[in-house]
Amino acid sequence: MQVDTLIINIGQLLPMDNDGPVKGKRMNEVTVLENAAIGVRDGKVVWMGSMDDIQSIEATQTINANRKLVTPGLVEPHTHLVFGGSREKEMALKQQGVPYLEILKRGGGILSTVRATKNASFEDLLDKALFHLDRMAMHGITTVEAKSGYGLDRETELKQLKVAKEANEKHPLDIVSTFLGAHAIPPEYKEDPEKFLNDMADMFDEIKENQLAEFVDIFTETGVFTVEQSRRFLLKAKEKGFDVKLHADEIDPLGGTELAVELGAISGDHLAVTSDEGIKQLANSNTIAVILPGTSFYLGKDDYARAREMIDAGAAVSVSTDFNPGSSVTENLQLIMSIAALKLKLTPDEIWHAVTVNAAHAIGRGDVAGSIQVGRAADIVIWDAPNYMYIPYHYGVNHTNTVIKSGEIIYQRQEIR
C-alpha cells in the first residue's frame, strides 16, 4: 500500500474507536494497542496495524513516534473563543473577597467583556481568536466549539459568529459554532428579560440562513434566565432546526439538568450543583454532561461537579476548559485533564473518553472527530509520554510532541539543547 505518511514505532496507541458516546462504567475501559503504526493518505487514516505488518507499506514520509503515546486529537466542547479585551485586573479583587456583583458595579465582570467585544473591530477579534486557536492546537486540540454571548445585541452577536466562521476557514482547527445570545441580561433589558429573549430569538432565521451556528445555548441560572424562560427559548430554537445546549446548574440547582434531558439537548454544561434527580435523569438519557472543572478551580470554589457520581450512575461525561476571559482563562485542556483526576476523581481511562469521543459527540462531531479510525480524517497527536496515564499525572506542562490535522503537521515541538 502507498501512503503519504506512515507513523511508526508507536509505543501506545489509543484509537478511541467508539461509534457512539461512551457511558457509565464503559468509560473506564480504553483499548490500548502496543507497537503500532498508522498509515495516512489524502488527509485520512487508511491503515492501522502492527509494526510487524509495515513491510507492505510504502510511504512518502515516515514519522518515528519513538515509543511515544499516540491518540486522536483532543476535542474541546465548550469555549467562549471570540471576545474583546481581558480581565486580569479582576483577579486581585477576587482575591480580596470582593463579590462578583460588586465587581459588576465597578464596571467589571461579563459586561466589561461585552463592552470590549462591541468596541473591537472584526479584524481585531479575528486576530485574537486565531491566536487562541494556535495555543489550543499547540496543546493537542484539533476540534473546538466556540460560543458567542459577549454581544447581547444583534450586531455584536452576529459579529462574533461571523468571526468564528472566518476563523474556521482560516485556521486548520475545525470550529463548531454555538449561538449564546442569551448569556446574560443587558442592563437596558433588566426590567423586561422576555423582550430580550424575543429579540435574540428573532435572530434564529438569519443565523440559520447564513450557517453561522449549529447550536443554541442559554444560561439557566438565578439572576439570569429561569427554567421556564429557557424552555420557551430553546423550544423556539428547536422549531428553527437548531440542536440545543444549556449552561445549567452552575451556581444554584434550579433543574437545568432536568430541562436539558427533557428537551433532548445534545449537552448540559457546567452541572456543578446538579441534583440527585438530575443525575438520575442524565444517566437515562442521551444528553452528555460537559463538566468544566477549570472554572471551579479558577474561581477558588470548593465544590466541583459530581462527575464521579454521574459516571457511576451511567451517564456520558465530557470535560472542557470553558476557555473564557472571566472564569477559566486557559487554552490548556491537558491541565483540565489533571484537574479532572485530582478534583473530579476520574480515572485516566475516563478522562481520555471525556476529551475525545464523548467531547466529539457533545458537539455533534462524533462521526468525524475524537477517534482514530480507517476512513476518518487523520487528526492525531504524538505525545512526549510513555503511556496514556502519564498526561494527567504530570500536570501543568505541555506534553504534545507533534499535532497532525487532516494529515498535515500543524505543530511540532522544537528541541532546546
mmCIF file of N, CA and C in Angstrom, residues 70-139:
data_model
loop_
_atom_site.group_PDB
_atom_site.id
_atom_site.type_symbol
_atom_site.label_atom_id
_atom_site.label_comp_id
_atom_site.label_asym_id
_atom_site.label_seq_id
_atom_site.Cartn_x
_atom_site.Cartn_y
_atom_site.Cartn_z
ATOM 1 N N VAL A 70 0.310 7.801 21.256
ATOM 2 C CA VAL A 70 -0.400 8.423 20.136
ATOM 3 C C VAL A 70 -1.893 8.291 20.377
ATOM 4 N N THR A 71 -2.625 9.408 20.203
ATOM 5 C CA THR A 71 -4.077 9.439 20.439
ATOM 6 C C THR A 71 -4.752 10.270 19.353
ATOM 7 N N PRO A 72 -6.083 10.250 19.334
ATOM 8 C CA PRO A 72 -6.785 11.213 18.482
ATOM 9 C C PRO A 72 -6.492 12.640 18.969
ATOM 10 N N GLY A 73 -6.685 13.614 18.074
ATOM 11 C CA GLY A 73 -6.651 14.995 18.509
ATOM 12 C C GLY A 73 -7.709 15.230 19.579
ATOM 13 N N LEU A 74 -7.383 16.049 20.570
ATOM 14 C CA LEU A 74 -8.346 16.358 21.622
ATOM 15 C C LEU A 74 -9.490 17.187 21.043
ATOM 16 N N VAL A 75 -10.658 17.030 21.638
ATOM 17 C CA VAL A 75 -11.842 17.784 21.220
ATOM 18 C C VAL A 75 -12.265 18.682 22.381
ATOM 19 N N GLU A 76 -12.402 19.963 22.103
ATOM 20 C CA GLU A 76 -12.748 20.974 23.107
ATOM 21 C C GLU A 76 -14.220 21.347 22.938
ATOM 22 N N PRO A 77 -15.125 20.872 23.832
ATOM 23 C CA PRO A 77 -16.562 21.013 23.593
ATOM 24 C C PRO A 77 -17.234 22.246 24.194
ATOM 25 N N HIS A 78 -16.457 23.162 24.810
ATOM 26 C CA HIS A 78 -17.116 24.324 25.426
ATOM 27 C C HIS A 78 -16.098 25.446 25.590
ATOM 28 N N THR A 79 -16.125 26.424 24.666
ATOM 29 C CA THR A 79 -15.275 27.604 24.806
ATOM 30 C C THR A 79 -16.058 28.859 24.439
ATOM 31 N N HIS A 80 -15.547 29.980 24.915
ATOM 32 C CA HIS A 80 -16.049 31.305 24.535
ATOM 33 C C HIS A 80 -14.911 31.975 23.763
ATOM 34 N N LEU A 81 -14.645 31.458 22.580
ATOM 35 C CA LEU A 81 -13.431 31.768 21.838
ATOM 36 C C LEU A 81 -13.308 33.229 21.434
ATOM 37 N N VAL A 82 -14.405 33.834 20.990
ATOM 38 C CA VAL A 82 -14.336 35.166 20.387
ATOM 39 C C VAL A 82 -14.761 36.219 21.406
ATOM 40 N N PHE A 83 -13.823 37.050 21.819
ATOM 41 C CA PHE A 83 -14.132 38.118 22.775
ATOM 42 C C PHE A 83 -13.076 39.207 22.680
ATOM 43 N N GLY A 84 -13.447 40.396 23.135
ATOM 44 C CA GLY A 84 -12.512 41.507 23.173
ATOM 45 C C GLY A 84 -11.967 41.702 24.571
ATOM 46 N N GLY A 85 -10.777 42.288 24.656
ATOM 47 C CA GLY A 85 -10.215 42.669 25.938
ATOM 48 C C GLY A 85 -9.793 41.496 26.810
ATOM 49 N N SER A 86 -9.529 41.806 28.078
ATOM 50 C CA SER A 86 -9.186 40.809 29.088
ATOM 51 C C SER A 86 -9.544 41.382 30.457
ATOM 52 N N ARG A 87 -9.469 40.544 31.485
ATOM 53 C CA ARG A 87 -9.960 40.985 32.796
ATOM 54 C C ARG A 87 -8.991 40.634 33.919
ATOM 55 N N GLU A 88 -7.689 40.791 33.646
ATOM 56 C CA GLU A 88 -6.706 40.431 34.656
ATOM 57 C C GLU A 88 -6.787 41.289 35.913
ATOM 58 N N LYS A 89 -7.317 42.518 35.780
ATOM 59 C CA LYS A 89 -7.408 43.394 36.942
ATOM 60 C C LYS A 89 -8.417 42.882 37.973
ATOM 61 N N GLU A 90 -9.319 42.001 37.551
ATOM 62 C CA GLU A 90 -10.316 41.478 38.483
ATOM 63 C C GLU A 90 -9.744 40.423 39.421
ATOM 64 N N MET A 91 -8.611 39.826 39.048
ATOM 65 C CA MET A 91 -8.078 38.749 39.874
ATOM 66 C C MET A 91 -7.770 39.229 41.289
ATOM 67 N N ALA A 92 -7.147 40.400 41.409
ATOM 68 C CA ALA A 92 -6.820 40.923 42.739
ATOM 69 C C ALA A 92 -8.089 41.201 43.541
ATOM 70 N N LEU A 93 -9.135 41.699 42.871
ATOM 71 C CA LEU A 93 -10.394 41.959 43.570
ATOM 72 C C LEU A 93 -10.994 40.662 44.101
ATOM 73 N N LYS A 94 -10.949 39.611 43.281
ATOM 74 C CA LYS A 94 -11.476 38.316 43.722
ATOM 75 C C LYS A 94 -10.682 37.792 44.912
ATOM 76 N N GLN A 95 -9.363 37.988 44.885
ATOM 77 C CA GLN A 95 -8.522 37.516 45.988
ATOM 78 C C GLN A 95 -8.820 38.275 47.277
ATOM 79 N N GLN A 96 -9.273 39.516 47.133
ATOM 80 C CA GLN A 96 -9.638 40.313 48.304
ATOM 81 C C GLN A 96 -11.038 39.999 48.811
ATOM 82 N N GLY A 97 -11.733 39.108 48.093
ATOM 83 C CA GLY A 97 -13.068 38.731 48.526
ATOM 84 C C GLY A 97 -14.170 39.659 48.050
ATOM 85 N N VAL A 98 -13.858 40.511 47.059
ATOM 86 C CA VAL A 98 -14.877 41.411 46.528
ATOM 87 C C VAL A 98 -15.913 40.576 45.771
ATOM 88 N N PRO A 99 -17.199 40.662 46.140
ATOM 89 C CA PRO A 99 -18.230 39.856 45.472
ATOM 90 C C PRO A 99 -18.346 40.208 43.992
ATOM 91 N N TYR A 100 -18.787 39.232 43.212
ATOM 92 C CA TYR A 100 -18.908 39.437 41.771
ATOM 93 C C TYR A 100 -19.849 40.585 41.442
ATOM 94 N N LEU A 101 -20.953 40.710 42.197
ATOM 95 C CA LEU A 101 -21.900 41.789 41.925
ATOM 96 C C LEU A 101 -21.251 43.156 42.154
ATOM 97 N N GLU A 102 -20.338 43.228 43.124
ATOM 98 C CA GLU A 102 -19.622 44.478 43.354
ATOM 99 C C GLU A 102 -18.644 44.757 42.211
ATOM 100 N N ILE A 103 -18.017 43.692 41.707
ATOM 101 C CA ILE A 103 -17.129 43.856 40.553
ATOM 102 C C ILE A 103 -17.929 44.370 39.357
ATOM 103 N N LEU A 104 -19.156 43.851 39.202
ATOM 104 C CA LEU A 104 -20.023 44.343 38.133
ATOM 105 C C LEU A 104 -20.298 45.834 38.296
ATOM 106 N N LYS A 105 -20.591 46.254 39.527
ATOM 107 C CA LYS A 105 -20.884 47.670 39.781
ATOM 108 C C LYS A 105 -19.691 48.551 39.443
ATOM 109 N N ARG A 106 -18.497 48.005 39.599
ATOM 110 C CA ARG A 106 -17.280 48.773 39.313
ATOM 111 C C ARG A 106 -16.914 48.733 37.830
ATOM 112 N N GLY A 107 -17.799 48.162 37.032
ATOM 113 C CA GLY A 107 -17.557 48.135 35.586
ATOM 114 C C GLY A 107 -16.853 46.898 35.089
ATOM 115 N N GLY A 108 -16.694 45.886 35.966
ATOM 116 C CA GLY A 108 -16.021 44.663 35.562
ATOM 117 C C GLY A 108 -17.007 43.577 35.202
ATOM 118 N N GLY A 109 -16.563 42.332 35.325
ATOM 119 C CA GLY A 109 -17.434 41.201 35.046
ATOM 120 C C GLY A 109 -17.757 41.048 33.571
ATOM 121 N N ILE A 110 -18.770 40.258 33.303
ATOM 122 C CA ILE A 110 -19.126 39.933 31.920
ATOM 123 C C ILE A 110 -19.448 41.176 31.100
ATOM 124 N N LEU A 111 -20.039 42.186 31.753
ATOM 125 C CA LEU A 111 -20.421 43.372 30.988
ATOM 126 C C LEU A 111 -19.203 44.146 30.485
ATOM 127 N N SER A 112 -18.059 44.028 31.184
ATOM 128 C CA SER A 112 -16.836 44.678 30.678
ATOM 129 C C SER A 112 -16.356 43.976 29.410
ATOM 130 N N THR A 113 -16.503 42.647 29.366
ATOM 131 C CA THR A 113 -16.143 41.915 28.153
ATOM 132 C C THR A 113 -17.109 42.240 27.024
ATOM 133 N N VAL A 114 -18.388 42.417 27.365
ATOM 134 C CA VAL A 114 -19.369 42.809 26.357
ATOM 135 C C VAL A 114 -18.975 44.152 25.737
ATOM 136 N N ARG A 115 -18.601 45.125 26.573
ATOM 137 C CA ARG A 115 -18.202 46.443 26.046
ATOM 138 C C ARG A 115 -16.968 46.311 25.151
ATOM 139 N N ALA A 116 -15.979 45.540 25.621
ATOM 140 C CA ALA A 116 -14.748 45.397 24.842
ATOM 141 C C ALA A 116 -15.020 44.699 23.509
ATOM 142 N N THR A 117 -15.923 43.729 23.518
ATOM 143 C CA THR A 117 -16.245 42.997 22.282
ATOM 144 C C THR A 117 -17.009 43.898 21.319
ATOM 145 N N LYS A 118 -17.910 44.703 21.830
ATOM 146 C CA LYS A 118 -18.637 45.641 20.980
ATOM 147 C C LYS A 118 -17.690 46.647 20.332
ATOM 148 N N ASN A 119 -16.696 47.085 21.099
ATOM 149 C CA ASN A 119 -15.795 48.129 20.609
ATOM 150 C C ASN A 119 -14.698 47.584 19.695
ATOM 151 N N ALA A 120 -14.465 46.286 19.736
ATOM 152 C CA ALA A 120 -13.389 45.702 18.927
ATOM 153 C C ALA A 120 -13.825 45.561 17.472
ATOM 154 N N SER A 121 -12.886 45.756 16.571
ATOM 155 C CA SER A 121 -13.182 45.574 15.155
ATOM 156 C C SER A 121 -13.239 44.086 14.831
ATOM 157 N N PHE A 122 -13.841 43.777 13.715
ATOM 158 C CA PHE A 122 -13.902 42.390 13.241
ATOM 159 C C PHE A 122 -12.492 41.823 13.116
ATOM 160 N N GLU A 123 -11.578 42.601 12.549
ATOM 161 C CA GLU A 123 -10.219 42.130 12.316
ATOM 162 C C GLU A 123 -9.496 41.866 13.629
ATOM 163 N N ASP A 124 -9.705 42.743 14.624
ATOM 164 C CA ASP A 124 -9.049 42.533 15.914
ATOM 165 C C ASP A 124 -9.579 41.273 16.596
ATOM 166 N N LEU A 125 -10.879 41.061 16.536
ATOM 167 C CA LEU A 125 -11.456 39.857 17.136
ATOM 168 C C LEU A 125 -10.963 38.602 16.424
ATOM 169 N N LEU A 126 -10.837 38.686 15.101
ATOM 170 C CA LEU A 126 -10.363 37.537 14.338
ATOM 171 C C LEU A 126 -8.909 37.221 14.689
ATOM 172 N N ASP A 127 -8.058 38.236 14.742
ATOM 173 C CA ASP A 127 -6.652 38.021 15.094
ATOM 174 C C ASP A 127 -6.532 37.393 16.474
ATOM 175 N N LYS A 128 -7.331 37.871 17.407
ATOM 176 C CA LYS A 128 -7.300 37.353 18.771
ATOM 177 C C LYS A 128 -7.765 35.899 18.806
ATOM 178 N N ALA A 129 -8.832 35.593 18.082
ATOM 179 C CA ALA A 129 -9.339 34.219 18.043
ATOM 180 C C ALA A 129 -8.300 33.278 17.434
ATOM 181 N N LEU A 130 -7.646 33.711 16.363
ATOM 182 C CA LEU A 130 -6.632 32.876 15.725
ATOM 183 C C LEU A 130 -5.451 32.623 16.662
ATOM 184 N N PHE A 131 -5.098 33.632 17.443
ATOM 185 C CA PHE A 131 -4.026 33.474 18.430
ATOM 186 C C PHE A 131 -4.386 32.383 19.440
ATOM 187 N N HIS A 132 -5.618 32.436 19.967
ATOM 188 C CA HIS A 132 -6.030 31.432 20.950
ATOM 189 C C HIS A 132 -6.148 30.044 20.316
ATOM 190 N N LEU A 133 -6.574 29.989 19.063
ATOM 191 C CA LEU A 133 -6.638 28.699 18.373
ATOM 192 C C LEU A 133 -5.244 28.107 18.210
ATOM 193 N N ASP A 134 -4.250 28.949 17.926
ATOM 194 C CA ASP A 134 -2.873 28.464 17.852
ATOM 195 C C ASP A 134 -2.462 27.831 19.177
ATOM 196 N N ARG A 135 -2.811 28.488 20.272
ATOM 197 C CA ARG A 135 -2.482 27.953 21.597
ATOM 198 C C ARG A 135 -3.168 26.603 21.813
ATOM 199 N N MET A 136 -4.423 26.496 21.427
ATOM 200 C CA MET A 136 -5.150 25.237 21.580
ATOM 201 C C MET A 136 -4.504 24.129 20.759
ATOM 202 N N ALA A 137 -4.149 24.462 19.523
ATOM 203 C CA ALA A 137 -3.501 23.467 18.659
ATOM 204 C C ALA A 137 -2.192 22.988 19.273
ATOM 205 N N MET A 138 -1.418 23.893 19.837
ATOM 206 C CA MET A 138 -0.162 23.529 20.476
ATOM 207 C C MET A 138 -0.361 22.530 21.613
ATOM 208 N N HIS A 139 -1.536 22.566 22.225
ATOM 209 C CA HIS A 139 -1.823 21.678 23.357
ATOM 210 C C HIS A 139 -2.581 20.422 22.936
#
